[in-house]
Coordinates of C-alpha atoms in Angstrom, one line a residue:
M1 CA -7.1 4.2 10.6
T2 CA -10.3 6.1 10.5
Q3 CA -13.4 5.5 12.5
R4 CA -15.2 4.0 9.6
H5 CA -12.8 1.1 9.5
D6 CA -13.6 -0.2 13.0
D7 CA -16.7 -2.3 12.2
S8 CA -15.0 -3.7 9.1
L9 CA -11.9 -4.6 11.2
D10 CA -14.2 -6.5 13.6
D11 CA -15.7 -8.4 10.7
F12 CA -12.3 -9.1 9.3
A13 CA -10.7 -10.3 12.5
R14 CA -13.6 -12.4 13.8
G15 CA -12.0 -15.6 12.4
E16 CA -15.3 -16.8 10.8
T17 CA -15.0 -19.9 8.7
A18 CA -17.5 -20.4 5.8
Q19 CA -17.2 -22.3 2.5
V20 CA -17.4 -19.6 -0.1
L21 CA -15.9 -21.6 -3.0
A22 CA -17.3 -24.3 -5.2
R23 CA -16.4 -25.8 -8.5
D24 CA -18.7 -25.7 -11.5
R25 CA -18.5 -29.2 -13.0
R26 CA -19.6 -27.8 -16.4
T27 CA -16.5 -25.6 -16.8
G28 CA -14.1 -26.7 -14.0
E29 CA -13.9 -23.1 -12.8
L30 CA -14.1 -22.0 -9.2
V31 CA -17.1 -19.9 -8.2
F32 CA -17.0 -17.5 -5.4
L33 CA -20.3 -17.0 -3.5
A34 CA -20.8 -13.3 -3.0
A35 CA -22.6 -12.1 0.1
G36 CA -26.4 -11.9 -0.5
Q37 CA -26.3 -14.3 -3.4
A38 CA -27.3 -17.6 -1.7
S39 CA -30.8 -17.7 -3.1
A40 CA -29.8 -16.7 -6.6
V41 CA -27.0 -19.3 -6.8
R42 CA -28.8 -22.2 -5.1
P43 CA -30.4 -23.8 -8.2
A44 CA -27.0 -24.0 -10.1
A45 CA -25.2 -25.1 -6.9
R46 CA -27.6 -28.1 -6.4
E47 CA -27.4 -29.2 -10.1
H48 CA -23.9 -28.3 -11.2
F49 CA -21.5 -27.4 -8.3
E50 CA -19.2 -29.6 -6.3
C51 CA -16.8 -29.1 -3.4
P52 CA -13.3 -28.3 -4.6
F53 CA -11.5 -29.1 -1.4
P54 CA -8.9 -31.8 -1.8
G55 CA -9.9 -35.0 0.0
C56 CA -13.5 -34.1 0.5
D57 CA -15.3 -37.5 0.7
S58 CA -18.7 -36.2 -0.5
P59 CA -18.1 -33.3 -2.9
A60 CA -21.6 -33.2 -4.3
P61 CA -24.4 -32.3 -4.1
L62 CA -24.1 -28.8 -2.7
T63 CA -26.6 -26.1 -1.8
T64 CA -26.4 -22.6 -0.4
R65 CA -27.4 -21.1 2.9
G66 CA -27.7 -17.5 4.1
G67 CA -29.8 -15.8 6.8
T68 CA -28.1 -14.8 10.0
Y69 CA -24.7 -16.2 8.8
R70 CA -22.6 -15.1 5.9
D71 CA -23.9 -16.7 2.6
H72 CA -22.0 -20.0 2.1
F73 CA -22.1 -23.4 0.3
V74 CA -23.4 -26.4 2.3
H75 CA -22.9 -30.1 1.7
M76 CA -26.2 -31.9 1.4
S77 CA -24.8 -35.1 2.8
P78 CA -22.3 -35.9 5.6
H79 CA -18.8 -35.1 4.6
T80 CA -15.3 -34.7 6.0
H81 CA -12.7 -32.1 5.1
P82 CA -9.2 -33.3 6.1
G83 CA -7.5 -30.8 8.3
G84 CA -10.7 -29.1 9.5
P85 CA -11.8 -25.5 9.3
E86 CA -8.3 -24.0 9.3
S87 CA -7.4 -26.1 6.2
L88 CA -10.5 -24.8 4.4
D89 CA -9.5 -21.2 5.2
H90 CA -6.0 -21.9 3.8
F91 CA -7.4 -23.5 0.7
Q92 CA -9.8 -20.7 0.0
A93 CA -7.2 -18.0 0.7
K94 CA -4.6 -19.3 -1.7
H95 CA -7.2 -19.7 -4.4
L96 CA -8.3 -16.1 -3.9
I97 CA -4.7 -15.0 -4.2
A98 CA -4.2 -17.1 -7.3
A99 CA -7.3 -15.6 -8.9
W100 CA -6.2 -12.1 -8.1
A101 CA -2.8 -12.7 -9.6
R102 CA -4.2 -14.3 -12.8
E103 CA -6.6 -11.3 -13.2
R104 CA -3.7 -8.8 -12.8
A105 CA -1.5 -10.8 -15.2
A106 CA -4.2 -10.9 -17.8
A107 CA -5.1 -7.2 -17.4
A108 CA -1.5 -6.1 -18.0
C109 CA -1.0 -8.8 -20.7
I110 CA 2.0 -10.2 -18.9
D111 CA 2.8 -13.9 -19.5
V112 CA 2.6 -14.9 -15.8
V113 CA 2.1 -18.5 -14.7
V114 CA 0.3 -18.8 -11.3
N115 CA -0.1 -22.3 -9.9
D116 CA -0.8 -23.0 -6.3
E117 CA 0.1 -26.7 -6.7
E118 CA 3.5 -26.2 -8.3
W119 CA 6.7 -27.4 -6.6
S120 CA 9.8 -25.3 -6.6
P121 CA 12.5 -27.9 -6.1
D122 CA 15.4 -25.4 -5.9
V123 CA 14.1 -24.2 -2.5
R124 CA 12.8 -27.6 -1.4
R125 CA 9.5 -25.9 -0.7
R126 CA 6.0 -25.9 -2.2
P127 CA 4.7 -22.4 -2.6
D128 CA 1.0 -21.9 -2.1
V129 CA 0.9 -19.7 -5.2
L130 CA 3.8 -19.1 -7.6
A131 CA 3.9 -16.4 -10.3
T132 CA 6.5 -16.8 -13.0
W133 CA 7.5 -14.1 -15.5
P134 CA 8.8 -14.9 -19.0
D135 CA 12.3 -13.9 -18.0
G136 CA 12.3 -16.5 -15.2
R137 CA 11.8 -14.2 -12.2
R138 CA 9.3 -15.6 -9.7
V139 CA 7.1 -14.4 -6.8
A140 CA 5.9 -16.9 -4.3
F141 CA 2.8 -16.3 -2.1
E142 CA 2.7 -18.1 1.3
V143 CA -0.5 -18.2 3.3
E144 CA 0.0 -19.1 7.0
Y145 CA -2.8 -20.1 9.4
K146 CA -0.8 -22.1 11.9
A147 CA 1.3 -20.8 14.7
Y148 CA 4.6 -20.6 12.9
P149 CA 7.9 -20.7 14.9
V150 CA 10.1 -17.8 14.1
A151 CA 13.1 -20.1 13.4
A152 CA 11.1 -22.1 10.8
W153 CA 9.9 -19.0 9.1
T154 CA 13.4 -17.6 9.0
E155 CA 14.7 -20.7 7.4
K156 CA 12.0 -20.9 4.8
N157 CA 12.3 -17.2 4.0
A158 CA 16.0 -17.6 3.5
D159 CA 15.5 -20.6 1.2
Y160 CA 13.4 -18.5 -1.1
R161 CA 15.9 -15.6 -1.0
R162 CA 18.8 -17.9 -1.9
A163 CA 16.8 -19.2 -4.8
G164 CA 16.2 -15.7 -6.1
I165 CA 12.4 -15.9 -5.5
T166 CA 10.5 -13.0 -4.0
V167 CA 8.2 -14.3 -1.3
V168 CA 5.1 -12.5 0.0
W169 CA 3.9 -13.8 3.4
I170 CA 0.2 -13.5 4.2
F171 CA -1.3 -14.5 7.5
G172 CA -4.7 -15.9 8.3
H173 CA -7.6 -13.8 9.4
S174 CA -7.1 -14.4 13.1
P175 CA -4.7 -11.5 13.9
A176 CA -4.7 -12.4 17.6
R177 CA -2.5 -15.4 16.7
Y178 CA 0.2 -13.1 15.4
L179 CA -0.5 -9.8 17.2
R180 CA -0.9 -8.8 20.8
P181 CA -3.7 -6.5 21.8
D182 CA -2.4 -3.2 23.0
N183 CA -4.3 -2.9 26.3
R184 CA -3.2 0.7 26.9
I185 CA -4.8 1.8 23.6
G186 CA -7.7 -0.6 23.9
G187 CA -8.6 0.5 27.4
T188 CA -8.5 4.2 26.7
R189 CA -9.4 4.6 23.0
P190 CA -12.3 7.0 22.2
E191 CA -15.6 5.5 21.3
G192 CA -15.6 4.3 17.7
A193 CA -11.8 4.3 17.4
A194 CA -9.9 1.3 16.1
R195 CA -8.4 -1.0 18.7
G196 CA -4.6 -1.2 18.8
Y197 CA -2.2 -4.2 18.5
R198 CA 1.4 -4.9 19.1
L199 CA 3.5 -7.1 17.0
G200 CA 4.1 -10.7 18.1
A201 CA 7.4 -12.6 17.6
L202 CA 6.7 -13.7 14.1
T203 CA 5.3 -10.5 12.8
S204 CA 8.2 -8.6 14.4
A205 CA 10.5 -10.9 12.4
V206 CA 8.6 -10.1 9.2
V207 CA 9.0 -6.3 9.9
A208 CA 12.7 -6.7 10.7
D209 CA 13.1 -8.3 7.3
S210 CA 11.6 -5.1 5.7
Q211 CA 8.4 -6.9 4.6
P212 CA 4.8 -5.7 5.1
V213 CA 2.6 -7.5 7.6
L214 CA -0.4 -8.8 5.6
F215 CA -3.5 -10.7 6.6
I216 CA -6.2 -12.3 4.4
N217 CA -9.8 -13.2 5.1
P218 CA -11.1 -15.4 2.4
V219 CA -14.7 -15.2 3.7
T220 CA -14.9 -11.4 3.3
S221 CA -12.4 -11.4 0.4
Q222 CA -10.1 -8.8 2.0
I223 CA -6.5 -8.1 2.7
A224 CA -5.5 -6.2 5.9
T225 CA -2.1 -4.6 6.4
L226 CA -0.1 -3.1 9.3
W227 CA 2.2 -1.4 6.8
S228 CA 1.8 2.3 6.7
D229 CA 4.3 4.9 5.6
G230 CA 5.4 7.1 8.5
T231 CA 3.6 5.0 11.1
P232 CA 5.5 2.8 13.6
L233 CA 4.6 -0.8 13.1
T234 CA 5.0 -1.7 16.7
R235 CA 1.6 -0.2 17.5
R236 CA -0.9 -0.3 14.7
A237 CA -4.4 -1.4 13.9
P238 CA -5.0 -3.5 10.7
T239 CA -6.5 -1.7 7.8
P240 CA -8.6 -3.9 5.5
S241 CA -8.4 -3.4 1.7
G242 CA -9.3 -5.3 -1.4
S243 CA -7.4 -6.8 -4.3
S244 CA -8.6 -3.9 -6.5
D245 CA -6.4 -1.6 -4.5
S246 CA -3.2 -3.4 -5.5
T247 CA -1.1 -4.6 -8.4
L248 CA 1.0 -7.6 -9.2
Q249 CA 4.7 -6.7 -9.5
R250 CA 7.9 -8.6 -9.5
S251 CA 8.5 -7.4 -6.0
G252 CA 5.2 -9.0 -4.9
R253 CA 1.8 -7.4 -4.0
Q254 CA 2.0 -3.6 -4.1
A255 CA -0.9 -1.8 -2.4
D256 CA -2.2 1.6 -3.5
R257 CA -2.2 3.1 0.0
S258 CA -4.0 6.2 -0.9
R259 CA -7.0 4.1 -1.9
S260 CA -6.8 1.3 0.5
R261 CA -7.0 3.6 3.5
E262 CA -10.2 5.2 2.3
R263 CA -12.5 2.2 2.4
P264 CA -12.5 -1.6 2.6
S265 CA -13.2 -3.3 -0.7
T266 CA -13.7 -6.8 -2.0
W267 CA -12.4 -8.9 -4.8
P268 CA -13.8 -7.7 -8.1
S269 CA -15.4 -10.8 -9.6
P270 CA -17.5 -13.7 -8.3
T271 CA -16.3 -16.0 -11.1
W272 CA -12.6 -16.5 -11.9
P273 CA -11.8 -17.5 -15.5
N274 CA -8.3 -18.8 -16.3
A275 CA -7.4 -15.8 -18.4
T276 CA -4.3 -15.8 -20.5
C277 CA -2.6 -13.2 -22.7
P278 CA -2.7 -13.6 -26.5
Q279 CA 0.5 -15.0 -28.0
K280 CA 2.8 -12.5 -29.6
E281 CA 3.4 -12.9 -33.3
G282 CA 6.8 -13.5 -34.7

């Protein structure tokens, strides 16, 4: 991890919660509020946008706010989000993943169904996002913000495997919940160098299962990974990257490591259409 990543890592791992998604009532589409766009989006937000969070008791009207905080949507009347800030982070993260998968599916003209509300009864689980190929092969994306017991993770991971579903685990943007600071590195690192972390019990289990350790920050629209070829995962600083540095494959999310290590990047589009491939003739 290069020096230029250190500030972006701090931004990524701060654990900031902000509502960056709204639904446009005119189209039903989700709208992502990009940084610096609060003023430009405010008129449309007040007139046409609503809160998409399930169970919100006052979804409209909305406005936007910026200034010293990251630009975000704000309810103009008192409201309640069931589950609190962590549930909002989870909701926004899975919709970011779904939007990324839909865009990749459309760009490659692959008939992929992505539905973050779809049940998969053969594993008795409800994937956050499920991508389905025409031949029936599936990839499930699971976003975790809670402190997940290793035994529960192992059981859920095994259920997916028995069902023949590839599962990609993505943890919330509070790495301290899943990693332990490496004080030996942190106390002696050169000025500007990235702080180090050690794997916790759950992330160690993920690595032992030969899976990458991924984190998502829906506020900055970034993915961070501890997975790096040739680098021990027991002592590694997260490297943020964006969805434009990865592709959707039947094995899950595949990162372009040569690109993702050069710079952090963000999700490519502030508006996410429900794109589909044209039907094949015959």
